XYZ file of N, CA, C and O in Angstrom:
740
model
N -28.355 20.926 -4.061
C -28.485 19.847 -4.841
C -27.108 19.660 -5.550
O -26.437 20.604 -5.637
N -26.516 18.252 -5.464
C -25.360 18.171 -6.069
C -25.081 18.199 -7.498
O -25.949 17.658 -8.239
N -24.184 18.791 -7.979
C -24.004 19.137 -9.534
C -23.301 17.935 -10.003
O -22.697 16.920 -9.478
N -23.444 17.872 -11.386
C -22.985 16.809 -12.098
C -21.369 16.744 -12.098
O -20.744 15.759 -12.085
N -20.829 17.854 -12.089
C -19.382 18.111 -12.026
C -18.829 17.552 -10.584
O -17.801 16.883 -10.760
N -19.579 17.863 -9.658
C -19.041 17.189 -8.290
C -19.186 15.563 -8.282
O -18.462 15.030 -7.882
N -20.302 15.118 -8.761
C -20.464 13.777 -9.074
C -19.331 13.151 -9.931
O -18.895 11.977 -9.589
N -19.038 13.827 -10.885
C -18.078 13.248 -11.908
C -16.764 13.272 -11.269
O -15.936 12.401 -11.141
N -16.368 14.291 -10.343
C -14.931 14.334 -9.594
C -15.183 13.345 -8.518
O -13.993 12.710 -8.329
N -16.174 13.094 -7.998
C -16.199 11.954 -6.717
C -16.015 10.594 -7.441
O -15.191 9.745 -6.864
N -16.572 10.288 -8.600
C -16.488 9.208 -9.153
C -14.892 8.961 -9.782
O -14.421 7.945 -9.448
N -14.498 10.000 -10.244
C -13.089 10.100 -10.751
C -12.106 9.603 -9.514
O -11.234 8.782 -9.552
N -12.362 10.398 -8.466
C -11.361 10.312 -7.393
C -11.558 8.829 -6.759
O -10.580 8.350 -6.270
N -12.874 8.450 -6.580
C -13.042 7.042 -6.024
C -12.432 5.957 -6.813
O -11.767 4.976 -6.389
N -12.487 6.231 -8.212
C -11.608 5.244 -9.082
C -10.339 5.140 -8.754
O -9.421 4.374 -8.799
N -9.613 6.543 -8.755
C -8.281 6.604 -8.534
C -7.847 6.020 -7.121
O -6.820 5.396 -7.046
N -8.679 6.343 -6.164
C -8.352 5.812 -4.769
C -8.315 4.365 -4.672
O -7.477 3.602 -4.226
N -9.297 3.818 -5.518
C -9.470 2.247 -5.607
C -8.201 1.606 -6.253
O -7.534 0.799 -5.748
N -7.791 2.329 -7.321
C -6.526 1.867 -8.164
C -5.324 2.001 -7.268
O -4.461 1.110 -7.085
N -5.169 3.115 -6.338
C -3.953 3.367 -5.666
C -3.978 2.236 -4.414
O -3.061 1.725 -3.960
N -5.308 2.036 -4.033
C -5.408 1.126 -2.764
C -5.181 -0.288 -3.148
O -4.861 -1.095 -2.304
N -5.277 -0.520 -4.565
C -5.112 -2.001 -4.957
C -3.512 -2.443 -4.558
O -3.189 -3.545 -4.302
N -2.853 -1.309 -4.703
C -1.357 -1.690 -4.267
C -1.254 -2.304 -2.807
O -0.646 -3.130 -2.359
N -1.847 -1.538 -2.019
C -2.124 -1.878 -0.694
C -2.763 -3.174 -0.354
O -2.344 -4.005 0.731
N -3.791 -3.596 -1.260
C -4.361 -4.826 -1.085
C -3.422 -6.071 -1.595
O -3.386 -6.760 -0.857
N -2.822 -5.778 -2.560
C -1.898 -6.851 -3.147
C -0.625 -7.013 -2.058
O -0.175 -8.122 -1.935
N -0.061 -5.900 -1.439
C 0.965 -6.137 -0.659
C 0.333 -6.829 0.641
O 1.192 -7.551 1.323
N -0.800 -6.299 1.001
C -1.371 -6.918 2.151
C -1.720 -8.286 2.163
O -1.662 -9.053 3.079
N -2.170 -8.764 0.838
C -2.070 -10.119 0.565
C -0.963 -10.871 0.721
O -1.070 -11.946 1.459
N 0.142 -10.442 0.380
C 1.491 -10.784 0.747
C 1.863 -10.990 2.214
O 2.150 -11.800 2.844
N 1.781 -9.712 2.883
C 2.065 -9.688 4.162
C 1.140 -10.509 5.126
O 1.503 -10.769 6.068
N -0.015 -10.688 4.572
C -0.920 -11.577 5.510
C -0.592 -12.869 5.646
O -1.016 -13.738 6.416
N 0.415 -13.446 4.839
C 0.990 -14.655 4.939
C 1.650 -14.873 6.355
O 1.929 -15.785 6.786
N 2.142 -13.847 7.031
C 2.954 -13.804 8.103
C 1.737 -13.791 9.207
O 0.597 -13.059 9.170
N 1.787 -14.690 10.137
C 0.813 -14.756 11.353
C 0.765 -13.507 11.953
O 1.555 -12.971 12.596
N -0.437 -12.871 11.845
C -0.840 -11.508 12.363
C -2.097 -11.743 13.316
O -2.960 -12.366 12.796
N -2.094 -10.811 14.300
C -3.308 -10.908 15.115
C -4.209 -9.774 14.592
O -3.937 -9.062 13.831
N -5.630 -9.928 14.994
C -6.485 -9.041 14.467
C -6.155 -7.552 14.635
O -6.419 -6.535 14.017
N -5.755 -7.361 15.849
C -5.263 -6.045 16.314
C -4.132 -5.430 15.608
O -4.131 -4.138 15.071
N -3.247 -6.309 15.207
C -2.051 -5.823 14.302
C -2.798 -5.484 12.869
O -2.226 -4.484 12.180
N -3.728 -6.361 12.463
C -4.232 -6.169 11.090
C -4.946 -4.546 11.144
O -4.910 -4.107 10.211
N -5.751 -4.605 12.107
C -6.497 -3.297 12.185
C -5.611 -1.932 12.214
O -5.810 -0.947 11.636
N -4.344 -2.057 12.956
C -3.466 -1.172 13.119
C -2.658 -0.835 11.709
O -2.569 0.336 11.234
N -2.372 -2.004 11.013
C -1.672 -1.832 9.634
C -2.727 -1.155 8.905
O -2.265 -0.227 8.087
N -3.877 -1.333 8.756
C -4.954 -0.787 7.849
C -5.041 0.476 8.136
O -4.945 1.514 7.314
N -5.026 1.121 9.419
C -5.148 2.538 9.822
C -3.824 3.349 9.356
O -4.051 4.287 8.826
N -2.649 2.614 9.748
C -1.418 3.413 9.307
C -1.449 3.496 7.817
O -0.993 4.611 7.342
N -1.616 2.554 7.042
C -1.629 2.632 5.319
C -2.449 3.689 5.167
O -2.282 4.353 4.279
N -3.725 3.504 5.845
C -4.674 4.650 5.332
C -4.143 6.150 5.432
O -4.421 6.943 4.843
N -3.578 6.176 6.733
C -2.984 7.647 7.004
C -1.782 8.071 6.136
O -1.890 9.106 5.723
N -1.041 7.001 5.769
C 0.072 7.225 4.776
C -0.633 7.647 3.471
O -0.219 8.515 2.646
N -1.750 6.906 3.008
C -2.508 7.118 1.796
C -3.138 8.473 1.952
O -3.548 8.948 0.890
N -3.202 9.145 2.928
C -3.929 10.420 3.171
C -2.759 11.412 3.055
O -2.815 12.396 2.479
N -1.635 11.269 3.850
C -0.474 12.203 3.893
C 0.175 12.163 2.750
O 0.817 13.274 2.334
N 0.622 11.234 2.011
C 1.427 11.254 0.725
C 0.811 12.312 -0.291
O 1.253 13.139 -0.970
N -0.427 11.659 -0.462
C -1.210 12.781 -1.586
C -1.289 14.162 -1.230
O -1.132 15.002 -2.123
N -1.571 14.450 0.082
C -1.641 15.649 0.664
C -0.230 16.590 0.364
O -0.112 17.592 -0.005
N 0.911 15.700 0.782
C 1.995 16.257 0.617
C 2.288 16.469 -0.917
O 2.984 17.722 -1.413
N 1.899 15.618 -1.930
C 2.124 15.816 -3.355
C 1.256 17.160 -3.781
O 1.881 17.919 -4.546
N 0.043 17.153 -3.208
C -0.794 18.067 -3.738
C -0.442 19.606 -3.162
O -0.330 20.458 -4.005
N 0.547 19.643 -2.121
C 0.990 20.789 -1.554
C 2.182 21.127 -2.314
O 2.405 22.515 -2.779
N 2.983 20.300 -2.768
C 4.285 20.580 -3.691
C 3.809 21.043 -5.067
O 4.356 21.883 -5.597
N 2.727 19.955 -5.515
C 2.168 20.627 -6.772
C 3.025 20.387 -8.123
O 3.820 19.562 -8.157
N 2.805 21.425 -8.992
C 3.288 21.285 -10.270
C 4.895 21.284 -10.496
O 5.202 20.636 -11.357
N 5.614 21.915 -9.618
C 7.040 21.954 -9.889
C 7.772 20.642 -9.983
O 8.670 20.648 -10.822
N 7.341 19.748 -9.184
C 8.152 18.494 -9.082
C 7.269 17.347 -9.801
O 8.008 16.203 -9.967
N 6.310 17.595 -10.266
C 5.298 16.416 -10.891
C 6.022 15.679 -12.116
O 6.013 14.573 -12.051
N 7.006 16.390 -13.103
C 7.199 15.631 -14.188
C 8.571 14.846 -13.675
O 8.759 13.738 -14.312
N 9.267 15.213 -12.646
C 10.536 14.503 -12.558
C 10.299 13.509 -11.330
O 10.787 12.341 -11.435
N 9.393 13.683 -10.248
C 9.337 12.840 -9.207
C 8.457 11.760 -9.348
O 8.640 10.888 -8.431
N 7.446 11.734 -10.161
C 6.412 10.763 -10.290
C 7.172 9.357 -10.603
O 6.942 8.311 -10.083
N 8.136 9.345 -11.582
C 8.938 8.216 -11.901
C 9.872 7.654 -10.699
O 9.766 6.494 -10.395
N 10.387 8.577 -10.135
C 11.384 8.272 -8.956
C 10.396 7.597 -7.628
O 11.026 6.591 -7.194
N 9.425 8.317 -7.568
C 8.572 7.422 -6.458
C 8.084 6.241 -6.777
O 8.218 5.403 -5.806
N 7.792 5.850 -7.923
C 7.549 4.623 -8.497
C 8.633 3.434 -8.306
O 8.519 2.492 -7.879
N 9.795 4.152 -8.650
C 11.078 3.115 -8.702
C 11.515 3.038 -7.235
O 11.822 1.795 -6.810
N 11.299 4.075 -6.286
C 11.812 3.856 -4.803
C 10.752 2.791 -4.241
O 11.076 1.757 -3.569
N 9.384 2.964 -4.484
C 8.346 1.902 -4.061
C 8.605 0.569 -4.633
O 8.560 -0.349 -3.811
N 8.790 0.425 -5.893
C 9.211 -0.873 -6.476
C 10.449 -1.411 -5.827
O 10.511 -2.634 -5.439
N 11.439 -0.729 -5.398
C 12.651 -1.107 -5.006
C 12.485 -1.695 -3.625
O 12.865 -2.842 -3.034
N 11.609 -0.802 -2.615
C 11.323 -1.403 -1.473
C 10.612 -2.632 -1.241
O 10.802 -3.306 -0.383
N 9.643 -2.855 -2.419
C 8.830 -3.998 -2.371
C 9.638 -5.073 -2.608
O 9.756 -6.262 -2.112
N 10.767 -4.953 -3.585
C 11.555 -6.122 -4.039
C 12.521 -6.254 -2.764
O 12.552 -7.580 -2.355
N 13.062 -5.355 -2.035
C 13.773 -5.815 -0.692
C 13.092 -6.625 0.148
O 13.340 -7.635 0.772
N 11.803 -6.154 0.374
C 10.960 -6.626 1.353
C 10.522 -8.143 1.072
O 10.620 -9.109 1.619
N 10.276 -8.285 -0.368
C 9.977 -9.710 -0.984
C 11.251 -10.569 -0.794
O 11.165 -11.650 -0.360
N 12.454 -10.005 -0.883
C 13.647 -11.041 -0.966
C 13.892 -11.369 0.577
O 14.191 -12.522 0.991
N 13.809 -10.396 1.518
C 13.967 -10.618 2.906
C 12.988 -11.558 3.567
O 13.301 -12.543 4.095
N 11.675 -11.583 3.127
C 10.698 -12.528 3.472
C 11.054 -14.011 2.896
O 10.902 -14.842 3.574
N 11.370 -13.926 1.700
C 11.780 -15.261 1.053
C 12.961 -16.002 1.708
O 12.925 -16.962 2.051
N 13.996 -15.033 1.760
C 15.256 -15.639 2.552
C 14.807 -16.085 4.131
O 15.375 -17.049 4.627
N 13.985 -15.292 4.774
C 13.432 -15.766 6.072
C 12.945 -17.138 6.166
O 12.993 -17.703 7.027
N 11.995 -17.162 5.072
C 11.258 -18.489 5.109
C 12.060 -19.574 4.906
O 11.761 -20.793 5.272
N 13.209 -19.478 4.346
C 14.248 -20.387 4.099
C 15.043 -20.742 5.234
O 15.766 -21.822 5.340
N 15.345 -19.769 6.210
C 16.013 -20.097 7.403
C 15.276 -20.727 8.382
O 14.163 -21.011 8.419
N 15.925 -21.261 9.414
C 15.564 -22.063 10.445
C 14.862 -21.405 11.477
O 14.305 -21.936 12.463
N 14.783 -20.044 11.456
C 14.145 -19.112 12.556
C 12.809 -19.259 12.511
O 12.023 -19.271 11.383
N 12.034 -19.197 13.583
C 10.623 -19.244 13.566
C 9.777 -17.900 13.436
O 8.833 -17.823 12.761
N 10.717 -16.653 13.747
C 9.937 -15.509 13.577
C 10.455 -14.927 12.156
O 11.635 -15.042 11.731
N 9.599 -14.085 11.525
C 9.801 -13.688 10.052
C 10.730 -12.664 10.208
O 10.806 -11.849 11.303
N 11.615 -12.362 9.265
C 12.493 -11.253 9.207
C 11.864 -9.782 9.156
O 12.155 -9.059 9.698
N 10.923 -9.798 8.342
C 10.146 -8.495 8.029
C 8.739 -8.726 8.510
O 8.091 -9.572 8.269
N 8.463 -7.823 9.424
C 7.074 -7.796 9.903
C 6.468 -6.358 9.861
O 7.307 -5.508 9.997
N 5.245 -6.239 9.695
C 4.652 -5.072 9.510
C 4.189 -4.530 11.063
O 3.225 -4.068 11.387
N 5.362 -4.269 11.692
C 5.262 -3.594 13.204
C 6.444 -2.678 13.298
O 7.503 -2.966 12.738
N 6.417 -1.741 13.917
C 7.329 -0.778 14.201
C 7.939 -0.170 12.964
O 7.073 0.377 11.934
N 9.458 -0.231 12.778
C 10.054 0.497 11.578
C 9.360 -0.423 10.278
O 9.363 0.280 9.311
N 9.252 -1.669 10.437
C 8.645 -2.367 9.205
C 7.413 -2.040 8.879
O 7.242 -2.102 7.575
N 6.568 -1.539 9.856
C 5.255 -1.093 9.318
C 5.374 0.309 8.603
O 4.708 0.605 7.544
N 6.439 1.042 9.034
C 6.555 2.471 8.316
C 7.009 2.075 6.916
O 6.583 2.777 5.901
N 7.975 1.153 6.901
C 8.685 0.921 5.579
C 7.386 0.213 4.577
O 7.265 0.648 3.345
N 6.740 -0.497 5.142
C 5.579 -1.128 4.390
C 4.624 -0.163 3.943
O 4.231 -0.045 2.505
N 4.129 0.616 4.910
C 3.365 1.859 4.530
C 3.817 2.869 3.350
O 3.066 3.226 2.544
N 5.244 3.154 3.712
C 5.886 4.008 2.691
C 5.757 3.456 1.304
O 5.414 4.105 0.234
N 6.208 2.263 1.218
C 6.236 1.371 -0.055
C 4.919 1.188 -0.839
O 5.096 1.480 -2.169
N 3.850 1.182 -0.066
C 2.589 1.201 -1.006
C 1.903 2.505 -1.124
O 1.065 2.568 -1.934
N 2.338 3.682 -0.709
C 1.748 4.904 -0.676
C 2.715 5.842 -1.467
O 2.231 7.007 -1.696
N 3.893 5.468 -1.968
C 4.743 6.389 -2.702
C 4.011 6.938 -3.918
O 4.060 8.045 -4.351
N 3.304 5.978 -4.539
C 2.688 6.313 -5.794
C 1.484 7.384 -5.501
O 1.170 8.069 -6.298
N 0.777 7.383 -4.400
C -0.168 8.317 -3.955
C 0.614 9.698 -3.984
O -0.314 10.714 -4.349
N 1.687 9.686 -3.685
C 2.485 11.068 -3.817
C 2.499 11.689 -4.802
O 1.999 12.843 -5.238
N 2.809 10.997 -6.030
C 2.922 11.293 -7.498
C 1.598 11.833 -7.904
O 1.381 12.767 -8.632
N 0.595 10.868 -7.614
C -0.578 11.406 -8.036
C -1.282 12.498 -7.382
O -1.801 13.231 -7.943
N -0.605 12.740 -6.193
C -1.295 14.156 -5.460
C -0.598 15.288 -6.227
O -1.175 16.135 -6.266
N 0.707 15.005 -6.610
C 1.154 16.012 -7.467
C 0.426 16.576 -8.703
O 0.143 17.697 -9.038
N -0.044 15.414 -9.491
C -0.831 15.706 -10.529
C -2.295 16.201 -10.244
O -2.765 17.191 -10.733
N -2.983 15.773 -9.047
C -4.084 16.322 -8.596
C -3.954 17.647 -8.229
O -4.967 18.464 -8.227
N -2.859 18.143 -7.663
C -2.538 19.451 -7.300
C -2.502 20.631 -8.405
O -3.066 21.625 -8.399
N -2.036 19.935 -9.595
C -2.039 20.818 -10.670
C -3.465 21.109 -11.127
O -3.764 22.260 -11.700
N -4.341 20.049 -11.101
C -5.724 20.357 -11.670
C -6.642 20.777 -10.532
O -7.789 21.136 -10.996
N -6.248 21.111 -9.369
C -6.970 21.686 -8.356
C -8.111 20.756 -7.692
O -9.187 21.420 -7.676
N -7.870 19.629 -7.494
C -8.916 18.779 -6.915
C -9.166 19.028 -5.464
O -8.213 19.925 -4.812
N -10.301 18.856 -5.103
C -10.643 19.208 -3.690
C -9.843 18.383 -2.855
O -9.791 17.105 -2.512
N -8.954 19.042 -1.910
C -8.084 18.355 -0.993
C -8.710 17.662 -0.051
O -8.231 16.280 -0.253
N -9.639 18.006 0.649
C -10.175 17.024 1.699
C -10.952 15.872 1.223
O -10.739 14.820 1.850
N -11.645 15.995 0.108
C -12.397 14.811 -0.358
C -11.403 13.815 -1.049
O -11.499 12.468 -0.777
N -10.276 14.428 -1.540
C -9.320 13.481 -1.963
C -8.665 12.618 -1.163
O -8.521 11.451 -1.128
N -8.100 13.198 -0.101
C -7.330 12.578 0.833
C -8.191 11.688 1.845
O -7.993 10.587 2.028
N -9.440 12.146 2.020
C -10.318 11.205 2.666
C -10.739 9.931 2.106
O -10.579 8.743 2.455
N -11.048 9.952 0.651
C -11.165 8.940 -0.190
C -9.954 7.940 -0.322
O -10.183 6.749 -0.161
N -8.859 8.620 -0.490
C -7.689 7.741 -0.631
C -7.396 7.012 0.571
O -7.071 5.869 0.538
N -7.663 7.865 1.825
C -7.240 6.902 3.028
C -8.205 5.944 3.402
O -7.770 4.749 3.584
N -9.470 6.272 3.164
C -10.504 5.233 3.555
C -10.539 4.016 2.562
O -10.512 2.826 3.211
N -10.437 4.327 1.388
C -10.267 3.146 0.563
C -9.113 2.164 0.457
O -9.363 1.095 0.650
N -8.122 2.711 0.775
C -6.721 2.256 0.971
C -6.769 1.378 2.339
O -6.244 0.211 2.430
N -7.408 1.852 3.384
C -7.403 1.240 4.631
C -8.362 -0.113 4.357
O -7.873 -1.057 4.897
N -9.286 0.090 3.776
C -10.268 -1.099 3.644
C -9.767 -2.009 2.727
O -9.861 -3.319 3.047
N -8.920 -1.707 1.700
C -8.455 -2.520 0.749
C -7.213 -3.378 1.518
O -7.000 -4.494 1.357
N -6.440 -2.681 2.263
C -5.431 -3.369 3.039
C -6.014 -4.291 4.125
O -5.211 -5.437 4.067
N -7.079 -3.971 4.848
C -7.838 -4.930 5.668
C -8.160 -6.228 4.804
O -7.922 -7.416 5.357
N -8.563 -6.008 3.646
C -9.229 -7.222 2.885
C -8.000 -7.911 2.475
O -8.011 -9.145 2.565
N -6.930 -7.281 1.924
C -5.825 -8.063 1.474
C -5.093 -8.978 2.682
O -4.719 -10.026 2.498
N -4.850 -8.305 4.101
C -4.657 -8.888 5.008
C -5.226 -9.966 5.585
O -4.718 -11.206 5.800
N -6.523 -9.879 5.600
C -7.576 -11.025 5.872
C -7.566 -12.069 4.907
O -7.550 -13.239 5.442
N -7.463 -11.889 3.601
C -7.391 -12.874 2.799
C -5.917 -13.715 2.846
O -6.156 -14.869 2.714
N -4.924 -12.956 3.107
C -3.666 -13.352 3.223
C -3.671 -14.313 4.462
O -2.925 -15.500 4.710
N -4.150 -13.897 5.579
C -4.278 -14.654 6.751
C -5.003 -15.933 6.629
O -4.670 -17.084 7.007
N -6.223 -16.022 5.899
C -6.974 -17.216 5.553
C -5.945 -18.092 4.704
O -5.853 -19.571 5.072
N -5.304 -17.751 3.846
C -4.479 -18.369 2.751
C -3.479 -18.923 3.520
O -2.959 -20.177 3.337
N -2.787 -18.362 4.514
C -1.635 -18.626 5.387
C -1.995 -19.918 6.051
O -1.094 -20.993 6.176
N -3.359 -20.119 6.453
C -3.576 -21.229 7.361
C -3.731 -22.535 6.449
O -3.310 -23.594 6.701
N -3.988 -22.291 5.090
C -4.015 -23.449 4.166
C -2.660 -24.045 3.794
O -2.280 -25.176 3.605
N -1.775 -23.054 3.586
C -0.406 -23.469 2.971
C 0.705 -23.602 4.009
O 1.657 -24.057 3.721
N 0.421 -23.191 5.262
C 1.221 -23.653 6.355
C 2.786 -22.811 6.113
O 2.872 -21.597 5.925
N 3.649 -23.609 6.215
C 4.972 -23.029 6.487
C 5.578 -22.463 5.176
O 6.405 -21.692 5.237
N 4.827 -22.660 4.145
C 5.319 -22.155 2.659
C 4.639 -20.878 2.533
O 4.837 -19.913 1.446
N 3.918 -20.304 3.505
C 3.138 -18.956 3.493
C 4.051 -17.907 3.402
O 3.722 -16.850 2.513
N 5.179 -17.699 4.110
C 5.980 -16.540 4.117
C 6.830 -16.582 2.715
O 6.969 -15.383 2.313
N 7.223 -17.625 2.381
C 7.751 -17.820 1.045
C 6.887 -17.245 0.084
O 7.364 -16.275 -0.988
N 5.820 -17.602 -0.209
C 4.841 -17.149 -1.142
C 4.516 -15.636 -0.877
O 4.449 -14.963 -1.952
N 4.295 -15.213 0.349
C 4.083 -13.803 0.437
C 5.393 -12.822 -0.046
O 5.274 -11.904 -0.508
N 6.528 -13.377 0.222
C 7.629 -12.874 -0.140
C 7.780 -12.814 -1.761
O 8.049 -11.764 -2.449
N 7.171 -14.030 -2.437
C 7.206 -14.009 -3.884
C 6.272 -12.964 -4.250
O 6.448 -12.254 -5.460
N 5.075 -12.726 -3.734
C 4.108 -11.800 -4.044
C 4.677 -10.489 -3.969
O 4.461 -9.653 -5.043
N 5.158 -10.038 -2.971
C 5.901 -8.712 -2.787
C 6.809 -8.551 -3.781
O 7.002 -7.432 -4.396
N 7.823 -9.455 -3.934
C 8.932 -9.380 -4.993
C 8.322 -9.089 -6.495
O 8.666 -8.147 -7.042
N 7.243 -9.887 -6.761
C 6.724 -9.689 -8.238
C 5.991 -8.403 -8.245
O 5.956 -7.779 -9.448
N 5.356 -7.864 -7.098
C 4.768 -6.551 -7.274
C 5.615 -5.550 -7.280
O 5.550 -4.579 -8.214
N 6.750 -5.604 -6.609
C 7.950 -4.694 -6.903
C 8.613 -4.575 -8.152
O 8.953 -3.553 -8.660
N 8.736 -5.847 -8.735
C 9.141 -5.899 -10.003
C 8.314 -5.226 -11.071
O 8.821 -4.648 -12.120
N 6.979 -5.507 -10.909
C 6.042 -4.949 -11.865
C 6.124 -3.414 -11.918
O 6.123 -2.675 -12.870
N 6.421 -2.896 -10.606
C 6.371 -1.326 -10.574
C 7.634 -0.837 -11.279
O 7.597 0.081 -11.843
N 8.779 -1.588 -11.103
C 10.001 -1.146 -11.777
C 9.904 -1.329 -13.411
O 10.568 -0.400 -13.995
N 9.294 -2.553 -13.700
C 9.257 -2.648 -15.238
C 8.280 -1.860 -15.881
O 8.495 -1.264 -16.954
N 7.174 -1.721 -15.382
C 5.991 -0.963 -16.134
C 6.166 0.539 -15.905
O 6.551 1.025 -15.220
């Protein structure tokens, strides 16, 4: 029989995973404004899910030593990366090139994934202190962020069809605002 403590821990971890995955959803919404194939969307979701598993795992492994100092730095770096991505997308939309400057493929996908999963590292540091179940934590974080990324990318893809050529500019503005939010709050 499942204990109430386990159910409470699963509920808490699921809520945390959802909150952390909302970063991926929001950024996915912005990046979904770039024309992407379904195969690319699937790959992006999987890679972000893996980053959302690896970052908290690394944080949990490092644990208590760095948690007080690194949590703020991770948020600042993630916010800065999103600001840069947003600026680059916005500038790219104003240029005469057909291809967007920032795309979530190759190195761009790694930067994109890192920017939305840095906060998972600092949460992992905190969870390492409290002794959360590692396997359950990283599995929930990865799966929930993957599904939220797919949702954001698909919604962005639909929205991109409605607003046409301005979609990349809007996507850049979304990323920029989200990065600004991370830096200010």
